[in-house]
mmCIF file of C-alpha atoms and ligand atoms in Angstrom:
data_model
loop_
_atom_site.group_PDB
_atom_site.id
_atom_site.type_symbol
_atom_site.label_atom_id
_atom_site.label_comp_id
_atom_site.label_asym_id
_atom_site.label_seq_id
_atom_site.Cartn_x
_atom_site.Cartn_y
_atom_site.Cartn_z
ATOM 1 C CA UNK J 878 5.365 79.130 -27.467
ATOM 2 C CA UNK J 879 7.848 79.380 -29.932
ATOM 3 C CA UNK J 880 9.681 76.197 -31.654
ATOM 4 C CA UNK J 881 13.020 76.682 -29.386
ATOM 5 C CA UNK J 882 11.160 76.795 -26.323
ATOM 6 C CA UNK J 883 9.397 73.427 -26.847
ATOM 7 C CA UNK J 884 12.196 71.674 -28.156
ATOM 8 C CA UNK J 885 13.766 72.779 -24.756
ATOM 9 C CA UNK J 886 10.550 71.512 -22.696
ATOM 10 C CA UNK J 887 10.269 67.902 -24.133
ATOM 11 C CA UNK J 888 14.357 67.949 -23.364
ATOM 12 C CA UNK J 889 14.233 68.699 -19.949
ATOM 13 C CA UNK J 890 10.831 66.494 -19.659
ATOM 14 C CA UNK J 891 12.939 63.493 -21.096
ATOM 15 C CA UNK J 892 16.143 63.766 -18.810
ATOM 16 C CA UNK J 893 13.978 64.194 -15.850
ATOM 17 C CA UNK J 894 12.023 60.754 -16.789
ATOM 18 C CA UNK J 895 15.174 59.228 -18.108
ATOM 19 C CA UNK J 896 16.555 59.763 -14.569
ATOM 20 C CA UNK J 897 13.397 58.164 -12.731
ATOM 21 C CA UNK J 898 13.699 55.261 -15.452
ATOM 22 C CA UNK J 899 15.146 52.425 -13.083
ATOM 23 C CA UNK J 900 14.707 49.008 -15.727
ATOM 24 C CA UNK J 901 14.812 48.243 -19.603
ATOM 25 C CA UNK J 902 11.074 47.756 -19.352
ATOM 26 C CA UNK J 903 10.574 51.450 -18.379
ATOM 27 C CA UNK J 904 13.258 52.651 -21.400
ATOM 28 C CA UNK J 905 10.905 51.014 -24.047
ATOM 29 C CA UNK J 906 7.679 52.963 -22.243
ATOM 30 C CA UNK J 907 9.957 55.800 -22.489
ATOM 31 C CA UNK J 908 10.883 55.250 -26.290
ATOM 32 C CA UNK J 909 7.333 55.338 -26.980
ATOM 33 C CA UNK J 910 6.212 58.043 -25.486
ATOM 34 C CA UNK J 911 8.859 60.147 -26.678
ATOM 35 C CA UNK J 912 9.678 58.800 -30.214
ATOM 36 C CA UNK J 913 6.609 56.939 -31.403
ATOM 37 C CA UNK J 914 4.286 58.153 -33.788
ATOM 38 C CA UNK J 915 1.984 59.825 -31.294
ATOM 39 C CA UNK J 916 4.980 60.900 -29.293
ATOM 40 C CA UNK J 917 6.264 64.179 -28.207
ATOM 41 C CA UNK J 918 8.840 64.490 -30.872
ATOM 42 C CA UNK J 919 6.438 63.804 -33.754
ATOM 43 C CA UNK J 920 4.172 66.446 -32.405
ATOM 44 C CA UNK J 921 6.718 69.016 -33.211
ATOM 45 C CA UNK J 922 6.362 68.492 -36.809
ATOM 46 C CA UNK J 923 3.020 69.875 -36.543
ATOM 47 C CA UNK J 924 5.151 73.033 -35.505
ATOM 48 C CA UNK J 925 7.042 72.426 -38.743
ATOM 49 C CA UNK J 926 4.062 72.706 -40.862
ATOM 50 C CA UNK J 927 3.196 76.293 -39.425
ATOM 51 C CA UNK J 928 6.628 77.674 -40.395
ATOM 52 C CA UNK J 929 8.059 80.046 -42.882
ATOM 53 C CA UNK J 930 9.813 78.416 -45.861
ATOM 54 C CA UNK J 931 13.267 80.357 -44.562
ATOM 55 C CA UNK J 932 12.785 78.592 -41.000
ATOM 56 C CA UNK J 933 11.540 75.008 -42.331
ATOM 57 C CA UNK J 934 15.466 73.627 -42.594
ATOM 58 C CA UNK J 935 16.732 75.263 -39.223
ATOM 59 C CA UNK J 936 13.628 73.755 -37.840
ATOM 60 C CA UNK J 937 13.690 70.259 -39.125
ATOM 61 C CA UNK J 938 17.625 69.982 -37.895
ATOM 62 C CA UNK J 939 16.671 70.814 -34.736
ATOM 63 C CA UNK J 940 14.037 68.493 -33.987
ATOM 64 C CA UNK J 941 16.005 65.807 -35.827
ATOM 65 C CA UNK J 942 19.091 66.455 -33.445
ATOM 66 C CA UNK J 943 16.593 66.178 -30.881
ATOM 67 C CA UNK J 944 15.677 63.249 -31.939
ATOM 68 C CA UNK J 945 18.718 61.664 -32.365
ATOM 69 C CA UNK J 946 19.941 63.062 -28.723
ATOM 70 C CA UNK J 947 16.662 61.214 -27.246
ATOM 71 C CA UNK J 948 17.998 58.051 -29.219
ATOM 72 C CA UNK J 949 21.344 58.007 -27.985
ATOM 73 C CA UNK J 950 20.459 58.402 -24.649
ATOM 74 C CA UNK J 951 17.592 55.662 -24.516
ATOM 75 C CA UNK J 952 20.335 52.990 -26.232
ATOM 76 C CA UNK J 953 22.575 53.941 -23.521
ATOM 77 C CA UNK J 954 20.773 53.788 -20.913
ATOM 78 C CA UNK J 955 19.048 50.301 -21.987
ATOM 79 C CA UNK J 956 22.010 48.145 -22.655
ATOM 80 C CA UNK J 957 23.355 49.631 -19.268
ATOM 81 C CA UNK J 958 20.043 48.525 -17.403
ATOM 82 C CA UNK J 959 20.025 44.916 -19.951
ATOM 83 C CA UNK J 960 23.287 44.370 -18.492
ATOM 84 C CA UNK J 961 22.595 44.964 -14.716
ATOM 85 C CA UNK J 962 19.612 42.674 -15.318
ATOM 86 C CA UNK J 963 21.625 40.162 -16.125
ATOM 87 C CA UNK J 964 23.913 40.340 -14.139
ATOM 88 C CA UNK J 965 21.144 40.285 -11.307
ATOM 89 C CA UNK J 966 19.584 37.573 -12.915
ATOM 90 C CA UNK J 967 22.882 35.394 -12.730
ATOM 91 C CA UNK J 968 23.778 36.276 -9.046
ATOM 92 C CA UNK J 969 20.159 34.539 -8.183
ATOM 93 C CA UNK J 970 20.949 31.541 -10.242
ATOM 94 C CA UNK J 971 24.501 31.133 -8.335
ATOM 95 C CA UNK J 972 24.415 27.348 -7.739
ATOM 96 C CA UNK J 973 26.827 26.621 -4.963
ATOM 97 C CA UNK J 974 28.464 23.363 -6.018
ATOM 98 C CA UNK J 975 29.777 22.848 -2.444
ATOM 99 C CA UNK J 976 26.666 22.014 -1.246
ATOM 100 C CA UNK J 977 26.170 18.364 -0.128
ATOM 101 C CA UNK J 978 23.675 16.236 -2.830
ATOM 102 C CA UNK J 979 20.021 15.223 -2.176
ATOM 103 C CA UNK J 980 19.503 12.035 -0.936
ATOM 104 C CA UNK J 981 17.692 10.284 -3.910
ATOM 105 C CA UNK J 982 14.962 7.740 -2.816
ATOM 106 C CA UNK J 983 16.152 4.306 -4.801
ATOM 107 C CA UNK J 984 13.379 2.013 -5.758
ATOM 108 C CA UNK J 985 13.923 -1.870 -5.427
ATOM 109 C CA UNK J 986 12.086 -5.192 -6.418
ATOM 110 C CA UNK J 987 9.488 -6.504 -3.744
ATOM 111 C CA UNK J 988 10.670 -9.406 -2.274
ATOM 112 C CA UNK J 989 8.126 -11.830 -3.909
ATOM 113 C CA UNK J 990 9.804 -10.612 -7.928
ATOM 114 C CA UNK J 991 12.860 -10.888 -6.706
ATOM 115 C CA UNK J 992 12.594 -14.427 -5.372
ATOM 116 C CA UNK J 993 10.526 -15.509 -8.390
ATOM 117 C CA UNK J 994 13.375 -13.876 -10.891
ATOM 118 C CA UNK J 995 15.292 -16.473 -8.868
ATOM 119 C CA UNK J 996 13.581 -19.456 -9.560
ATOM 120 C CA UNK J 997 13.214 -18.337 -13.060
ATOM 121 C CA UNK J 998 17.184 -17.869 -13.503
ATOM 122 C CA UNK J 999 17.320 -21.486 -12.121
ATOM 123 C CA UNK J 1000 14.667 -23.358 -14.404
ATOM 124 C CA UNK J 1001 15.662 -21.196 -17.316
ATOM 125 C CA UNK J 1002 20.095 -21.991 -16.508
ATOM 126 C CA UNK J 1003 18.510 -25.623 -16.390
ATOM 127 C CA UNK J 1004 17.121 -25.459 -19.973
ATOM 128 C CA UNK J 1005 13.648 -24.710 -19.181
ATOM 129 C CA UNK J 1006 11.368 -21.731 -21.621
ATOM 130 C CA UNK J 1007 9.060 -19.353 -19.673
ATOM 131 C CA UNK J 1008 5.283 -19.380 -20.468
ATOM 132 C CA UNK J 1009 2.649 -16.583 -19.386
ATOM 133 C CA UNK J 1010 -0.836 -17.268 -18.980
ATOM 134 C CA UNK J 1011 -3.976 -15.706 -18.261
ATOM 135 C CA UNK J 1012 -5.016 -14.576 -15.022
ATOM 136 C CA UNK J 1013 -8.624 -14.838 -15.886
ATOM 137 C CA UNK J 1014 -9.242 -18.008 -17.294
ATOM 138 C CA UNK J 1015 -11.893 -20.718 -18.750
ATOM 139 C CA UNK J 1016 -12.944 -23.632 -16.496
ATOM 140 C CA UNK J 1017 -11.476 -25.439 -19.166
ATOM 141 C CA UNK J 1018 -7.883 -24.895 -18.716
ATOM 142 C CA UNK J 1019 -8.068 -23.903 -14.872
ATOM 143 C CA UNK J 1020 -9.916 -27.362 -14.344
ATOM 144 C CA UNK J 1021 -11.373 -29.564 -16.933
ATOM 145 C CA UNK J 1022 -8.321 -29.869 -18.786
ATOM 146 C CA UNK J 1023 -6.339 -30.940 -15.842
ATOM 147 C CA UNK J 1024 -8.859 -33.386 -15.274
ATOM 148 C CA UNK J 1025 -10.702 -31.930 -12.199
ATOM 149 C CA UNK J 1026 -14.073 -33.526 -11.761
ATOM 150 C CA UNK J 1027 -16.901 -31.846 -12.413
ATOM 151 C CA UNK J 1028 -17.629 -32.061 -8.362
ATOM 152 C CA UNK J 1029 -14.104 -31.585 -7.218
ATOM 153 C CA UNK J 1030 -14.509 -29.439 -4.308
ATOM 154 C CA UNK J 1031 -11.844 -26.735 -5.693
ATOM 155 C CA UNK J 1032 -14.319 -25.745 -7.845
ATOM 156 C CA UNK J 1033 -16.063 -24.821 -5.220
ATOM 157 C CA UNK J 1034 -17.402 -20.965 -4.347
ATOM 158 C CA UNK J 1035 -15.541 -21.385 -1.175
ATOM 159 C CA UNK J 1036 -12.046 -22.137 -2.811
ATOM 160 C CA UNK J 1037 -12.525 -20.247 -6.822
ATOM 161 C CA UNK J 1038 -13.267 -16.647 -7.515
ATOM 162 C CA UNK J 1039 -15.788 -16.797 -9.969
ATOM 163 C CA UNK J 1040 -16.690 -14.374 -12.401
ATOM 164 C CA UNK J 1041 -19.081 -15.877 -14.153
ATOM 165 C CA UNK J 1042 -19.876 -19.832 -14.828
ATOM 166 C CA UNK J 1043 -17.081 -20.663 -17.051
ATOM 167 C CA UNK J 1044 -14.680 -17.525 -16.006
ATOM 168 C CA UNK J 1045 -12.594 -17.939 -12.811
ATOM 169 C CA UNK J 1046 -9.665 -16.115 -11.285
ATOM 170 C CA UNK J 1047 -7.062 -19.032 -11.848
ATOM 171 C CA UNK J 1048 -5.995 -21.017 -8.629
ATOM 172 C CA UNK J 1049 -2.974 -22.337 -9.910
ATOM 173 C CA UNK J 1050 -0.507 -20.797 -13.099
ATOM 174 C CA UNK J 1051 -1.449 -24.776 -14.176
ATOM 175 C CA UNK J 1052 -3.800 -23.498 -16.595
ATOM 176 C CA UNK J 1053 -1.077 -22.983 -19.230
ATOM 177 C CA UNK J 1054 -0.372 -26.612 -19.191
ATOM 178 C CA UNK J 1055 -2.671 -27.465 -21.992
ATOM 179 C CA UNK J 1056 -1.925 -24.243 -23.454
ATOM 180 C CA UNK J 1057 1.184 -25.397 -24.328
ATOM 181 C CA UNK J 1058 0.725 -28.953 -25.398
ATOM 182 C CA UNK J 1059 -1.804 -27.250 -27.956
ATOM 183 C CA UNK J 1060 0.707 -25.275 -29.393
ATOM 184 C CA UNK J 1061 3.892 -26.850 -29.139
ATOM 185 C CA UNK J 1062 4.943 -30.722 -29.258
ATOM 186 C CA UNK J 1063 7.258 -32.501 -27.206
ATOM 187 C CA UNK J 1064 9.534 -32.382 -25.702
ATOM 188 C CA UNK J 1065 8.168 -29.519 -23.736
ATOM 189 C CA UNK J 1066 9.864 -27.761 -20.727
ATOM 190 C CA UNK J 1067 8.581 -25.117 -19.358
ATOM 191 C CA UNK J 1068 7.627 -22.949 -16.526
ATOM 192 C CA UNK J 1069 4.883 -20.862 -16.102
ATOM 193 C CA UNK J 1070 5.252 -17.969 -13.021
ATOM 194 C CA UNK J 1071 2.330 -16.259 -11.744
ATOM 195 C CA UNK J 1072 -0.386 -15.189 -9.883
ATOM 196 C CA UNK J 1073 -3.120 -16.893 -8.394
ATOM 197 C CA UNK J 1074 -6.034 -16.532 -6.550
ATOM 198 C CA UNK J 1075 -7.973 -18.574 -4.168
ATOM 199 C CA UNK J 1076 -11.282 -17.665 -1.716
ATOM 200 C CA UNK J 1077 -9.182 -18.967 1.645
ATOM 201 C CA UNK J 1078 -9.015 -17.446 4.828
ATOM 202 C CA UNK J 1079 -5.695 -15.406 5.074
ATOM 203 C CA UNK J 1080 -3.511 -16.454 8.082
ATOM 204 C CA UNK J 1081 0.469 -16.289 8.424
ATOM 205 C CA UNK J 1082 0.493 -19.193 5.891
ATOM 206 C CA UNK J 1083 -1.987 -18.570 3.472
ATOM 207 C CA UNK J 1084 -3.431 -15.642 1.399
ATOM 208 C CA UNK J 1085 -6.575 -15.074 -0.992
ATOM 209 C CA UNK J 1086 -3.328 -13.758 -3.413
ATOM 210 C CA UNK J 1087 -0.127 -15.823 -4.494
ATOM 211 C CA UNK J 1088 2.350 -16.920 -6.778
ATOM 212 C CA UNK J 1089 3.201 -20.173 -8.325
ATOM 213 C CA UNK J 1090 6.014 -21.113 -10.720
ATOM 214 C CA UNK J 1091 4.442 -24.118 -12.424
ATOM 215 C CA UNK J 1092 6.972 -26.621 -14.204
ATOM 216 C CA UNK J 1093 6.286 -29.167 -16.121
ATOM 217 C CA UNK J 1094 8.884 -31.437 -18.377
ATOM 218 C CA UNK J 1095 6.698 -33.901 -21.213
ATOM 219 C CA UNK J 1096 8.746 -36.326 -23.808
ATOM 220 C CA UNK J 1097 9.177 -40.268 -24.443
ATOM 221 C CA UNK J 1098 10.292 -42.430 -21.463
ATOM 222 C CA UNK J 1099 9.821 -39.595 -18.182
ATOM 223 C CA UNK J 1100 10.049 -41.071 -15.211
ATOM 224 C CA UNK J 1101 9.925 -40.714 -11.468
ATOM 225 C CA UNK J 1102 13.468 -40.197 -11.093
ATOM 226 C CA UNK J 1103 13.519 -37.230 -13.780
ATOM 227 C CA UNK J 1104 11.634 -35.289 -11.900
ATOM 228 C CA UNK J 1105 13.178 -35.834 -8.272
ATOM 229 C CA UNK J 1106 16.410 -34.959 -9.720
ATOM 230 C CA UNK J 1107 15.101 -32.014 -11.148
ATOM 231 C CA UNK J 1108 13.772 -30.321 -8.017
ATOM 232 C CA UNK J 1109 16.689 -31.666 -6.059
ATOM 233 C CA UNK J 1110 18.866 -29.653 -8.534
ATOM 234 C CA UNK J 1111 16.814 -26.855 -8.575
ATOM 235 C CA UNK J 1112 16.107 -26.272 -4.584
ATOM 236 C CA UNK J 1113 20.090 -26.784 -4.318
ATOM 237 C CA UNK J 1114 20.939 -23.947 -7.168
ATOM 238 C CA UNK J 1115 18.003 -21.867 -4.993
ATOM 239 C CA UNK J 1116 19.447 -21.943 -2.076
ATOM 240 C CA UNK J 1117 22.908 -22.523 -2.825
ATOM 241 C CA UNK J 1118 23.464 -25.304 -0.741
ATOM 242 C CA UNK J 1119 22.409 -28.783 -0.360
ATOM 243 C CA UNK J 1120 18.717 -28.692 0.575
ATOM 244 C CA UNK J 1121 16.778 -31.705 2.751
ATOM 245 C CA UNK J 1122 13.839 -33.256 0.840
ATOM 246 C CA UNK J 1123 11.228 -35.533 1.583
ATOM 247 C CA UNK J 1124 8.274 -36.349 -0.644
ATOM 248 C CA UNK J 1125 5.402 -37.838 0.427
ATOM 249 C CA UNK J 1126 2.892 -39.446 -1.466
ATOM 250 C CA UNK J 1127 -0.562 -37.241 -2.432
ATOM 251 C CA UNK J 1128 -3.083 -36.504 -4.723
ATOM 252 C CA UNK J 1129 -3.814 -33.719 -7.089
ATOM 253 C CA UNK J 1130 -6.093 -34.716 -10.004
ATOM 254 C CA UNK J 1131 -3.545 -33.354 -12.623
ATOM 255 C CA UNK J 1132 -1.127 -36.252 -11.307
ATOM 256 C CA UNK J 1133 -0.605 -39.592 -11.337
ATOM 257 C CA UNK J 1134 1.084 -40.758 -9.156
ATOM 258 C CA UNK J 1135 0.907 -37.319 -7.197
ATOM 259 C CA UNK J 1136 3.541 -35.968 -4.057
ATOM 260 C CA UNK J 1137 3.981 -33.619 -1.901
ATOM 261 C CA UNK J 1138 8.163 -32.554 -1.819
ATOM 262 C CA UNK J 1139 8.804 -31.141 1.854
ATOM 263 C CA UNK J 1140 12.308 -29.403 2.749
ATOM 264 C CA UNK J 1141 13.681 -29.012 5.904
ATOM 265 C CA UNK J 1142 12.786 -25.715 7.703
ATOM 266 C CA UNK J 1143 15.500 -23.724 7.502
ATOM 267 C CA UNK J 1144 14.358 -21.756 10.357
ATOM 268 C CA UNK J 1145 14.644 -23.882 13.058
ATOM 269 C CA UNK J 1146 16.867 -26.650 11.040
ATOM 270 C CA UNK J 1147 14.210 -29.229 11.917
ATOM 271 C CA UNK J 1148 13.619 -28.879 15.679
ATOM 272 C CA UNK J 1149 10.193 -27.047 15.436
ATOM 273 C CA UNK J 1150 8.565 -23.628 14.946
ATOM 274 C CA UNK J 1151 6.149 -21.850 14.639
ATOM 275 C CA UNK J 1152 6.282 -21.971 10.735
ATOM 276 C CA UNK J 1153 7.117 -25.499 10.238
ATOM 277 C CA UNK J 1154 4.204 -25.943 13.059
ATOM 278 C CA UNK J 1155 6.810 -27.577 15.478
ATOM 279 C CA UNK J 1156 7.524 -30.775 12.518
ATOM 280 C CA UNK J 1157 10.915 -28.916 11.265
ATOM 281 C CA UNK J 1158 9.902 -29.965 7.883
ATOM 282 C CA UNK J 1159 8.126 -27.511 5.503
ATOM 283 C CA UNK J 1160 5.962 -28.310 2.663
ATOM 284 C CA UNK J 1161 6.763 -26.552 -0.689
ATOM 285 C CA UNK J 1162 5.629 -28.236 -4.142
ATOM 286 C CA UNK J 1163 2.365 -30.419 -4.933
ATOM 287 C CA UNK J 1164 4.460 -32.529 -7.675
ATOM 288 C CA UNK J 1165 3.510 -35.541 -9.772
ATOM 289 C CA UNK J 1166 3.739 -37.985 -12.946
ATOM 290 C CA UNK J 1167 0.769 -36.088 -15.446
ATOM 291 C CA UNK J 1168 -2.464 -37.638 -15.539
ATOM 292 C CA UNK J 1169 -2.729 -39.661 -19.326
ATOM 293 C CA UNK J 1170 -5.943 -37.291 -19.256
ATOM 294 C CA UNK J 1171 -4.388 -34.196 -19.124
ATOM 295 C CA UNK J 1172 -1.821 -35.272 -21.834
ATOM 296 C CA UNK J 1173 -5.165 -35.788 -23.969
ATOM 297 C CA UNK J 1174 -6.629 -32.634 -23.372
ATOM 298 C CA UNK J 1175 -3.559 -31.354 -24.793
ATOM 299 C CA UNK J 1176 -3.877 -33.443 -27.699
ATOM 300 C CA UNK J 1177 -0.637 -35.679 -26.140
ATOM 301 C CA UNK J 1178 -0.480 -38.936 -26.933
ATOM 302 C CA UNK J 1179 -0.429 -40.233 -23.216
ATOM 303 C CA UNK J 1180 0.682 -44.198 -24.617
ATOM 304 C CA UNK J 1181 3.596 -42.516 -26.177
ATOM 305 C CA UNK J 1182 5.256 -39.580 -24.059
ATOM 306 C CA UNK J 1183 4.648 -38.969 -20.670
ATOM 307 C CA UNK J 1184 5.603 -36.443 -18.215
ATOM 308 C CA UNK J 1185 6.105 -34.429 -15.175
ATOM 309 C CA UNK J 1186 4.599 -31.524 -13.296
ATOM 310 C CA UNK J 1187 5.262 -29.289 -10.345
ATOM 311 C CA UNK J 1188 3.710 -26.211 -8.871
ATOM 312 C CA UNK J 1189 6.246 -24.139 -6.220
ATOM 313 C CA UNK J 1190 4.549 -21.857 -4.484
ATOM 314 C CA UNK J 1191 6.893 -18.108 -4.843
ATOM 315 C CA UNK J 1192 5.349 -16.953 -1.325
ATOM 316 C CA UNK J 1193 6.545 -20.445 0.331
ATOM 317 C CA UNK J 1194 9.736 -19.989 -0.527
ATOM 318 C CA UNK J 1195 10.702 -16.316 -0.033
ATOM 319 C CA UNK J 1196 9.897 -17.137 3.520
ATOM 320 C CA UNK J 1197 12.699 -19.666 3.381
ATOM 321 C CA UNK J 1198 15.221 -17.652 1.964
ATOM 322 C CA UNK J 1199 14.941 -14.438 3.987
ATOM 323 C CA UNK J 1200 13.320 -16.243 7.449
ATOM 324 C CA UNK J 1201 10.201 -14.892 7.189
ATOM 325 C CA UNK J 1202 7.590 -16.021 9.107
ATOM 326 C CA UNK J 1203 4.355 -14.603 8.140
ATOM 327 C CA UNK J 1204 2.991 -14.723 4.622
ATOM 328 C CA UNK J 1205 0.906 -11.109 5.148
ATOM 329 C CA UNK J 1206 3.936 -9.429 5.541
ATOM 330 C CA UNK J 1207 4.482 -9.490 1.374
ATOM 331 C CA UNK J 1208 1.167 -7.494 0.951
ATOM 332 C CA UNK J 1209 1.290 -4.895 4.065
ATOM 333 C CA UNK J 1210 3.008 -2.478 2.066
ATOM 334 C CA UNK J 1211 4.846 -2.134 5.351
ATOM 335 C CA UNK J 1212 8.288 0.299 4.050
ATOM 336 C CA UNK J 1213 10.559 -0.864 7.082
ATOM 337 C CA UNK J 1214 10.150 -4.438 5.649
ATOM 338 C CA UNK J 1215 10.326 -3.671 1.841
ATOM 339 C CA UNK J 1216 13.228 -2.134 2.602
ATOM 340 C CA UNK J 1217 15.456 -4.409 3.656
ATOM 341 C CA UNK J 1218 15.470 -6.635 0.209
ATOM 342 C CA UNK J 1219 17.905 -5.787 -2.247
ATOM 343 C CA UNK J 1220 19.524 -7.672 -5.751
HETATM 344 ZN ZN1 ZN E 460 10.645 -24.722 11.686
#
């Protein structure tokens, strides 16, 4: 076959493939297997080799023009299939901007952080610093400190999660008490918000898990009055209203003299519920004066400062604020009631 007649072959050959050639991937196939070095064009200039010296130049233009015909067409024919691809490309991505948003799924606070954010606003507006302590804690500070006898039943399996002899889930966020008189002198006021953890039977009013807000106020001449004052003006700012109290003498070994502070039920305003167990009053805090042995363990002087202490219980008083009447509610993970609580 002579030199014309194959230059003529591979033509035809390439139009016929450029015409089946239907994306820029099957261009650069077709670039390779036409123009690359083991391609049908290079093969020619084995022809070349076999020619006369006369025909070598007439040759080599030829398969050159060849060559750059082949060229010319592939460029063509790829920007022309780059551009539908695009184009293609961009009609899929065609975001219609009339079409209505997604509905986005906004998280909020449970209702136990949000009423404990509360009562930390309050202490903290009333000049009181925040203090975090350990949930696992040493007898020490969970009881001996506080001046829990060595056979008070709260140390008890039946009331304390144990973990081992002197480790315990804390009962009360009391433990930082003497935390803080060991690292800071008065006057001290503080709060402490937590959790806590004690071995009782869960019911609608009590749970195995809580949360306190301990608050406790020490300095020179702290009296009585101080501290009723103080949780009168805090229940008020609460609930932002004038709030009922009554506070009833009681004992807590951390105290001396120890109370109980009661509100009204705000449920049934005093007339009797299931809550309030039919007495319309509901009780809150375990408050007293604290014990001169307490102030020692913290390395107080009880004969010059004294002080006082109170433990609000977070659970206690969500249920006041947004009528709720059963304390397993807060750990259900129930969505219909989460809901419903907002800043
Ligand atoms: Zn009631």
């Amino acid at each position: 076959m002579t030199l014309n007649a194959k230059i003529t072959e591979i033509r035809e050959k390439f139009l016929q493939e450029l015409k089946l050639a239907k994306t820029s991937r099957q261009i650069e196939i077709l670039k390779i297997s036409f123009l690359g070095k083991k391609g049908s064009v290079q093969s020619l200039m084995q022809n070349l080799k076999d020619a006369t010296q006369e025909q070598r130049p007439l040759f080599g233009k030829q398969i050159n023009d060849l060559k750059l015909e082949i060229t010319s067409h592939l460029e063509n024919s790829l920007k022309r299939l780059l551009l539908e691809e695009e184009t293609k490309k961009l009609e899929n991505e065609y975001i219609d901007v009339t079409l209505p948003g997604r509905k986005h799924f906004w998280g909020r606070y449970h209702p136990i952080t949000l009423t404990m954010n509360k009562m930390i606003d309050v202490f903290v507006s009333m000049g009181f610093a925040v203090e975090i302590g350990p949930d696992v804690d040493s007898d020490f500070y969970n009881f001996e400190g506080l001046n829990f006898a060595k056979d008070h039943p709260s140390r008890d399996m039946q009331d304390t999660f144990f973990i081992t002899d002197d480790l315990l889930l804390r009962t009360h966020t009391s433990n930082v008490q003497v935390r803080v008189m060991e690292r800071f002198k008065p006057p001290i006021r503080c709060i402490a918000p937590g959790k806590c953890f004690r071995n009782e039977t869960i019911s609608s009013r009590s749970h195995v898990f809580f949360h306190q807000v301990e608050m406790f106020y020490i300095d020179e001449n702290v009296s009585f009055a101080d501290l009723f004052a103080t949780l009168n003006e805090f229940l008020s700012k609460l609930f932002k209203k004038q709030i009922e109290t009554r506070f009833r003498p009681s004992y807590f070994p951390f105290v001396e003299p120890g109370m109980e502070c009661d509100i009204k039920c705000i449920i049934c305003s005093g007339q009797g519920c299931r809550l309030c167990k039919g007495t319309g009053w509901l009780e809150v805090f375990g408050a007293g004066m604290i014990h001169p042995n307490v102030l020692k363990a913290g390395g107080i002087d009880p004969e010059k400062y004294s002080g006082y202490a109170a433990g609000l219980g977070v659970e206690r008083l969500a249920m006041l604020i947004h009528q709720i009447n059963d304390i397993r509610m807060f750990t259900e993970n129930d969505m219909r009631f989460l809901q419903q609580f907002s800043l």
